[in-house]
Structure formats: structure tokens, C-alpha cells
Amino acid sequence: MQRKFAIVVSITIFFFGTSLAQAVIIPLESRLGGLAYYDANLDITWAANANINGGNTWDNQQAWVSTLDVGGITGWRLPSADVNGDDTVIDCTGATDDSACADNEMGFLFWKEGIGQLSPGPFQNVDFLDFWSGTELSSDTGQAWNFFMNVGTQLTNVKTGNRGAWAVHDGDVGVVPEPGTCALLGSALAGLALLRRGKSSR
């Protein structure tokens, strides 16, 4: 009986692990009236225009994206090539492990979601060729990783090079509360507090 149970558990773990490695890709969802798209696979939001700022150096692109406002939303950044911060950049070329490839945001978008120069999906200006990531080369901070959206490869280049910048935002910008929503919530909570105080004074 115990042997049968162990076999069933082993088979279950095998198929569950396989399903995690080959997860179903969730479609992109429009945000900010089409100015951005939420990527539930990576839990980030991509700007719909992949090349708002044109080509520039890594430092200038970093400065630009840090002040970017898309549809009233700030807090944008360049895509990461090392999400978990372990100084290992995953080459997603033909990668079969979806979870490992998720450590490289542009790599995942190209190889797992099928977005690139020849198949831009809902995005504009993906044809800039190559884009800076926000990830520096750990052994030489004068260089940073960049990704080629035409062939899906990544290289490091000196930061003075001229490359595109695709803005991304952590999480779903569609659930960022608007100032009016916060004020309304605050008023509702204040009203509840007054109501509770009135009841307790009776």
C-alpha cells in the first residue's frame, strides 16, 4: 500500500513540476487606454511604445526612464536581465524552462511570449533593433546588457553606445489607486470611525 502511495505521489510531483516548467502563457492585458500592457507572466507592465525616447546612452536612458510619466503613472524603469539579482543572466535562446527564463524580462517576452521585431503584437516601435536593459555587467560597470528584438540574443556593450529604452513598471499599473480613489477611501473610513464613535457614546 505504501509503495503504491509513493508511486502516485512521485507521478503527481513529476507532472506538477512539468506543468510549472511549461506554464501556460497568459495574454497581455491593455492598460491606461492602450498606452501600456500588463504582463501577468512577469507581473510587470510594458509601455505600449517600445521606443518612446529613441536611441541614447545607458546613463541617459536610465535618467529619462526614472522621470517618465505614462498616462499619469510614474515609477518606470528599464527591463531587468537579472530579476533575482544573483549576477547570472539567463540566455533564453530556445530555453525550455519558463521559470528560469523569467529572470530575463526581455528574453521572456521574446522567447516565451513571441514578441519581437517581426511579431510586435500590440506594441509600437519594437523595430529599433536593440534595447538597453537596466542590468549592468557585474564584472565591469562600464558595460550593461542589451537585447536584440530582431533575433532574441543579448550582449553586453559599453554604456556610451546608442540603444533604445523600453520602459516597464513593476506590477499592474491598472491597480494603482488614483488620488481621487484614495481621498474617497479616506472619507469613507473617517465616516465609519465617526459612526462607530456615535454608537459607543449612546
CSV table of C-alpha atoms in Angstrom, one decimal:
chain,number,residue,atom,x,y,z
A,1,MET,CA,0.0,0.0,0.0
A,2,GLN,CA,2.8,2.4,1.0
A,3,ARG,CA,4.6,1.6,-2.3
A,4,LYS,CA,1.5,2.4,-4.4
A,5,PHE,CA,1.1,5.7,-2.5
A,6,ALA,CA,4.8,6.6,-3.1
A,7,ILE,CA,4.4,5.9,-6.8
A,8,VAL,CA,1.2,8.0,-7.1
A,9,VAL,CA,3.0,10.9,-5.2
A,10,SER,CA,6.0,10.6,-7.5
A,11,ILE,CA,3.9,10.7,-10.6
A,12,THR,CA,1.9,13.7,-9.3
A,13,ILE,CA,5.1,15.6,-8.5
A,14,PHE,CA,6.6,14.8,-11.9
A,15,PHE,CA,3.5,16.1,-13.8
A,16,PHE,CA,3.1,19.1,-11.5
A,17,GLY,CA,6.8,20.1,-12.0
A,18,THR,CA,6.5,19.6,-15.7
A,19,SER,CA,3.4,21.9,-15.8
A,20,LEU,CA,5.3,24.6,-13.9
A,21,ALA,CA,8.3,24.4,-16.3
A,22,GLN,CA,5.9,24.7,-19.3
A,23,ALA,CA,3.4,27.1,-17.8
A,24,VAL,CA,0.6,28.4,-20.0
A,25,ILE,CA,1.4,31.9,-21.3
A,26,ILE,CA,-1.2,34.4,-20.1
A,27,PRO,CA,-2.2,37.0,-22.8
A,28,LEU,CA,-1.1,40.7,-22.3
A,29,GLU,CA,-3.8,43.0,-21.0
A,30,SER,CA,-4.3,46.6,-22.1
A,31,ARG,CA,-3.8,49.3,-19.5
A,32,LEU,CA,-4.0,53.1,-19.4
A,33,GLY,CA,-6.3,53.3,-22.5
A,34,GLY,CA,-3.8,51.3,-24.6
A,35,LEU,CA,-0.7,53.2,-23.5
A,36,ALA,CA,0.6,50.1,-21.7
A,37,TYR,CA,0.1,46.4,-21.4
A,38,TYR,CA,0.2,44.3,-18.3
A,39,ASP,CA,2.2,41.1,-18.4
A,40,ALA,CA,0.8,38.7,-15.8
A,41,ASN,CA,3.5,36.2,-16.6
A,42,LEU,CA,6.2,38.5,-15.3
A,43,ASP,CA,4.0,40.8,-13.1
A,44,ILE,CA,5.2,43.9,-14.9
A,45,THR,CA,3.6,46.4,-17.2
A,46,TRP,CA,5.3,47.3,-20.6
A,47,ALA,CA,4.9,50.7,-22.2
A,48,ALA,CA,3.0,50.2,-25.5
A,49,ASN,CA,5.5,52.3,-27.3
A,50,ALA,CA,8.7,50.3,-27.1
A,51,ASN,CA,10.9,53.3,-28.1
A,52,ILE,CA,9.4,56.5,-26.7
A,53,ASN,CA,12.8,58.1,-26.2
A,54,GLY,CA,14.7,56.9,-29.3
A,55,GLY,CA,18.3,55.8,-29.0
A,56,ASN,CA,20.7,57.1,-26.3
A,57,THR,CA,23.4,56.1,-23.9
A,58,TRP,CA,22.7,53.8,-21.0
A,59,ASP,CA,23.1,56.6,-18.4
A,60,ASN,CA,20.8,58.9,-20.4
A,61,GLN,CA,18.2,56.3,-20.8
A,62,GLN,CA,18.3,55.5,-17.1
A,63,ALA,CA,17.8,59.2,-16.3
A,64,TRP,CA,15.0,59.5,-18.8
A,65,VAL,CA,13.0,56.5,-17.6
A,66,SER,CA,13.2,57.5,-14.0
A,67,THR,CA,11.2,60.6,-14.8
A,68,LEU,CA,8.8,59.1,-17.3
A,69,ASP,CA,5.1,59.7,-17.0
A,70,VAL,CA,2.8,57.4,-19.0
A,71,GLY,CA,-0.9,58.1,-18.6
A,72,GLY,CA,-0.3,59.8,-15.2
A,73,ILE,CA,1.8,56.8,-13.9
A,74,THR,CA,5.4,57.3,-12.9
A,75,GLY,CA,7.9,54.8,-11.4
A,76,TRP,CA,9.1,53.3,-14.7
A,77,ARG,CA,12.4,51.5,-15.2
A,78,LEU,CA,14.4,49.6,-17.9
A,79,PRO,CA,13.7,45.8,-18.1
A,80,SER,CA,15.9,43.6,-16.0
A,81,ALA,CA,18.2,40.9,-17.4
A,82,ASP,CA,18.7,39.5,-13.8
A,83,VAL,CA,15.4,39.7,-11.9
A,84,ASN,CA,16.5,37.7,-9.0
A,85,GLY,CA,19.8,39.6,-8.6
A,86,ASP,CA,22.1,36.6,-8.5
A,87,ASP,CA,24.6,38.1,-11.1
A,88,THR,CA,23.6,35.4,-13.6
A,89,VAL,CA,22.0,36.5,-16.8
A,90,ILE,CA,19.9,33.7,-18.3
A,91,ASP,CA,20.3,33.2,-22.1
A,92,CYS,CA,16.7,32.4,-23.0
A,93,THR,CA,17.6,31.4,-26.6
A,94,GLY,CA,15.4,28.3,-27.1
A,95,ALA,CA,15.1,27.9,-23.3
A,96,THR,CA,12.6,25.2,-22.2
A,97,ASP,CA,12.4,26.3,-18.6
A,98,ASP,CA,9.9,29.1,-18.4
A,99,SER,CA,10.6,29.9,-14.8
A,100,ALA,CA,14.3,30.3,-15.4
A,101,CYS,CA,13.7,32.4,-18.4
A,102,ALA,CA,11.5,34.7,-16.4
A,103,ASP,CA,14.8,36.0,-14.8
A,104,ASN,CA,15.3,37.9,-18.0
A,105,GLU,CA,12.3,40.1,-18.8
A,106,MET,CA,13.1,40.9,-22.5
A,107,GLY,CA,14.3,37.3,-23.1
A,108,PHE,CA,11.0,36.0,-21.7
A,109,LEU,CA,8.9,38.5,-23.8
A,110,PHE,CA,10.8,37.4,-27.0
A,111,TRP,CA,11.2,33.6,-26.5
A,112,LYS,CA,8.1,32.8,-24.4
A,113,GLU,CA,5.6,35.4,-25.4
A,114,GLY,CA,6.6,35.7,-29.1
A,115,ILE,CA,7.0,39.4,-29.1
A,116,GLY,CA,9.8,40.8,-31.4
A,117,GLN,CA,10.7,42.9,-34.3
A,118,LEU,CA,8.8,40.6,-36.8
A,119,SER,CA,5.9,40.0,-34.4
A,120,PRO,CA,5.4,43.1,-32.3
A,121,GLY,CA,1.9,42.2,-31.1
A,122,PRO,CA,0.2,45.3,-29.6
A,123,PHE,CA,3.4,47.2,-29.3
A,124,GLN,CA,4.8,50.0,-31.5
A,125,ASN,CA,8.5,50.7,-32.4
A,126,VAL,CA,9.8,47.3,-31.5
A,127,ASP,CA,11.9,47.5,-34.6
A,128,PHE,CA,14.6,49.7,-33.1
A,129,LEU,CA,16.8,46.5,-33.1
A,130,ASP,CA,18.3,46.5,-29.7
A,131,PHE,CA,17.4,47.8,-26.3
A,132,TRP,CA,19.2,48.5,-23.1
A,133,SER,CA,18.3,46.5,-20.0
A,134,GLY,CA,18.7,48.1,-16.6
A,135,THR,CA,21.3,45.4,-15.7
A,136,GLU,CA,25.0,46.3,-15.6
A,137,LEU,CA,27.7,43.8,-16.2
A,138,SER,CA,28.8,42.7,-12.7
A,139,SER,CA,32.5,42.4,-13.7
A,140,ASP,CA,32.6,45.8,-15.5
A,141,THR,CA,30.1,48.5,-14.5
A,142,GLY,CA,31.2,50.4,-17.6
A,143,GLN,CA,29.1,48.0,-19.6
A,144,ALA,CA,25.4,46.9,-19.5
A,145,TRP,CA,23.3,44.1,-21.0
A,146,ASN,CA,21.3,44.9,-24.1
A,147,PHE,CA,18.8,42.7,-26.0
A,148,PHE,CA,18.2,42.4,-29.8
A,149,MET,CA,14.5,42.2,-30.5
A,150,ASN,CA,15.1,41.0,-34.1
A,151,VAL,CA,16.9,37.7,-33.2
A,152,GLY,CA,16.4,37.4,-29.5
A,153,THR,CA,20.1,37.5,-28.5
A,154,GLN,CA,21.7,39.5,-25.7
A,155,LEU,CA,25.2,41.0,-25.4
A,156,THR,CA,27.0,43.5,-23.2
A,157,ASN,CA,28.1,46.8,-24.6
A,158,VAL,CA,29.8,49.9,-23.3
A,159,LYS,CA,27.2,52.3,-21.7
A,160,THR,CA,28.2,55.1,-24.2
A,161,GLY,CA,26.5,53.1,-27.0
A,162,ASN,CA,23.3,54.3,-28.7
A,163,ARG,CA,20.4,52.0,-27.9
A,164,GLY,CA,16.7,52.0,-27.3
A,165,ALA,CA,14.9,52.0,-24.0
A,166,TRP,CA,11.7,50.1,-23.4
A,167,ALA,CA,10.0,51.3,-20.2
A,168,VAL,CA,8.5,48.8,-17.8
A,169,HIS,CA,6.7,49.2,-14.5
A,170,ASP,CA,6.7,46.8,-11.6
A,171,GLY,CA,3.2,45.2,-11.1
A,172,ASP,CA,-0.1,46.1,-12.7
A,173,VAL,CA,-0.5,49.8,-13.3
A,174,GLY,CA,-4.2,49.1,-13.6
A,175,VAL,CA,-4.5,48.6,-9.9
A,176,VAL,CA,-2.5,51.7,-8.8
A,177,PRO,CA,-5.0,53.7,-6.8
A,178,GLU,CA,-5.8,57.2,-8.2
A,179,PRO,CA,-5.6,60.2,-5.9
A,180,GLY,CA,-9.4,60.6,-6.0
A,181,THR,CA,-9.8,57.0,-5.0
A,182,CYS,CA,-7.5,57.4,-2.1
A,183,ALA,CA,-9.4,60.5,-0.9
A,184,LEU,CA,-12.8,58.7,-1.3
A,185,LEU,CA,-11.5,55.7,0.7
A,186,GLY,CA,-10.1,58.1,3.4
A,187,SER,CA,-13.5,59.8,3.7
A,188,ALA,CA,-15.3,56.5,3.9
A,189,LEU,CA,-13.0,55.3,6.7
A,190,ALA,CA,-13.4,58.6,8.6
A,191,GLY,CA,-17.2,58.3,8.3
A,192,LEU,CA,-17.1,54.8,9.7
A,193,ALA,CA,-15.0,55.9,12.6
A,194,LEU,CA,-17.5,58.7,13.4
A,195,LEU,CA,-20.4,56.3,13.1
A,196,ARG,CA,-18.7,53.8,15.5
A,197,ARG,CA,-17.9,56.7,18.0
A,198,GLY,CA,-21.5,57.8,17.9
A,199,LYS,CA,-22.8,54.3,18.7
A,200,SER,CA,-20.3,53.8,21.6
A,201,SER,CA,-21.4,57.1,23.2
A,202,ARG,CA,-25.0,56.0,23.5
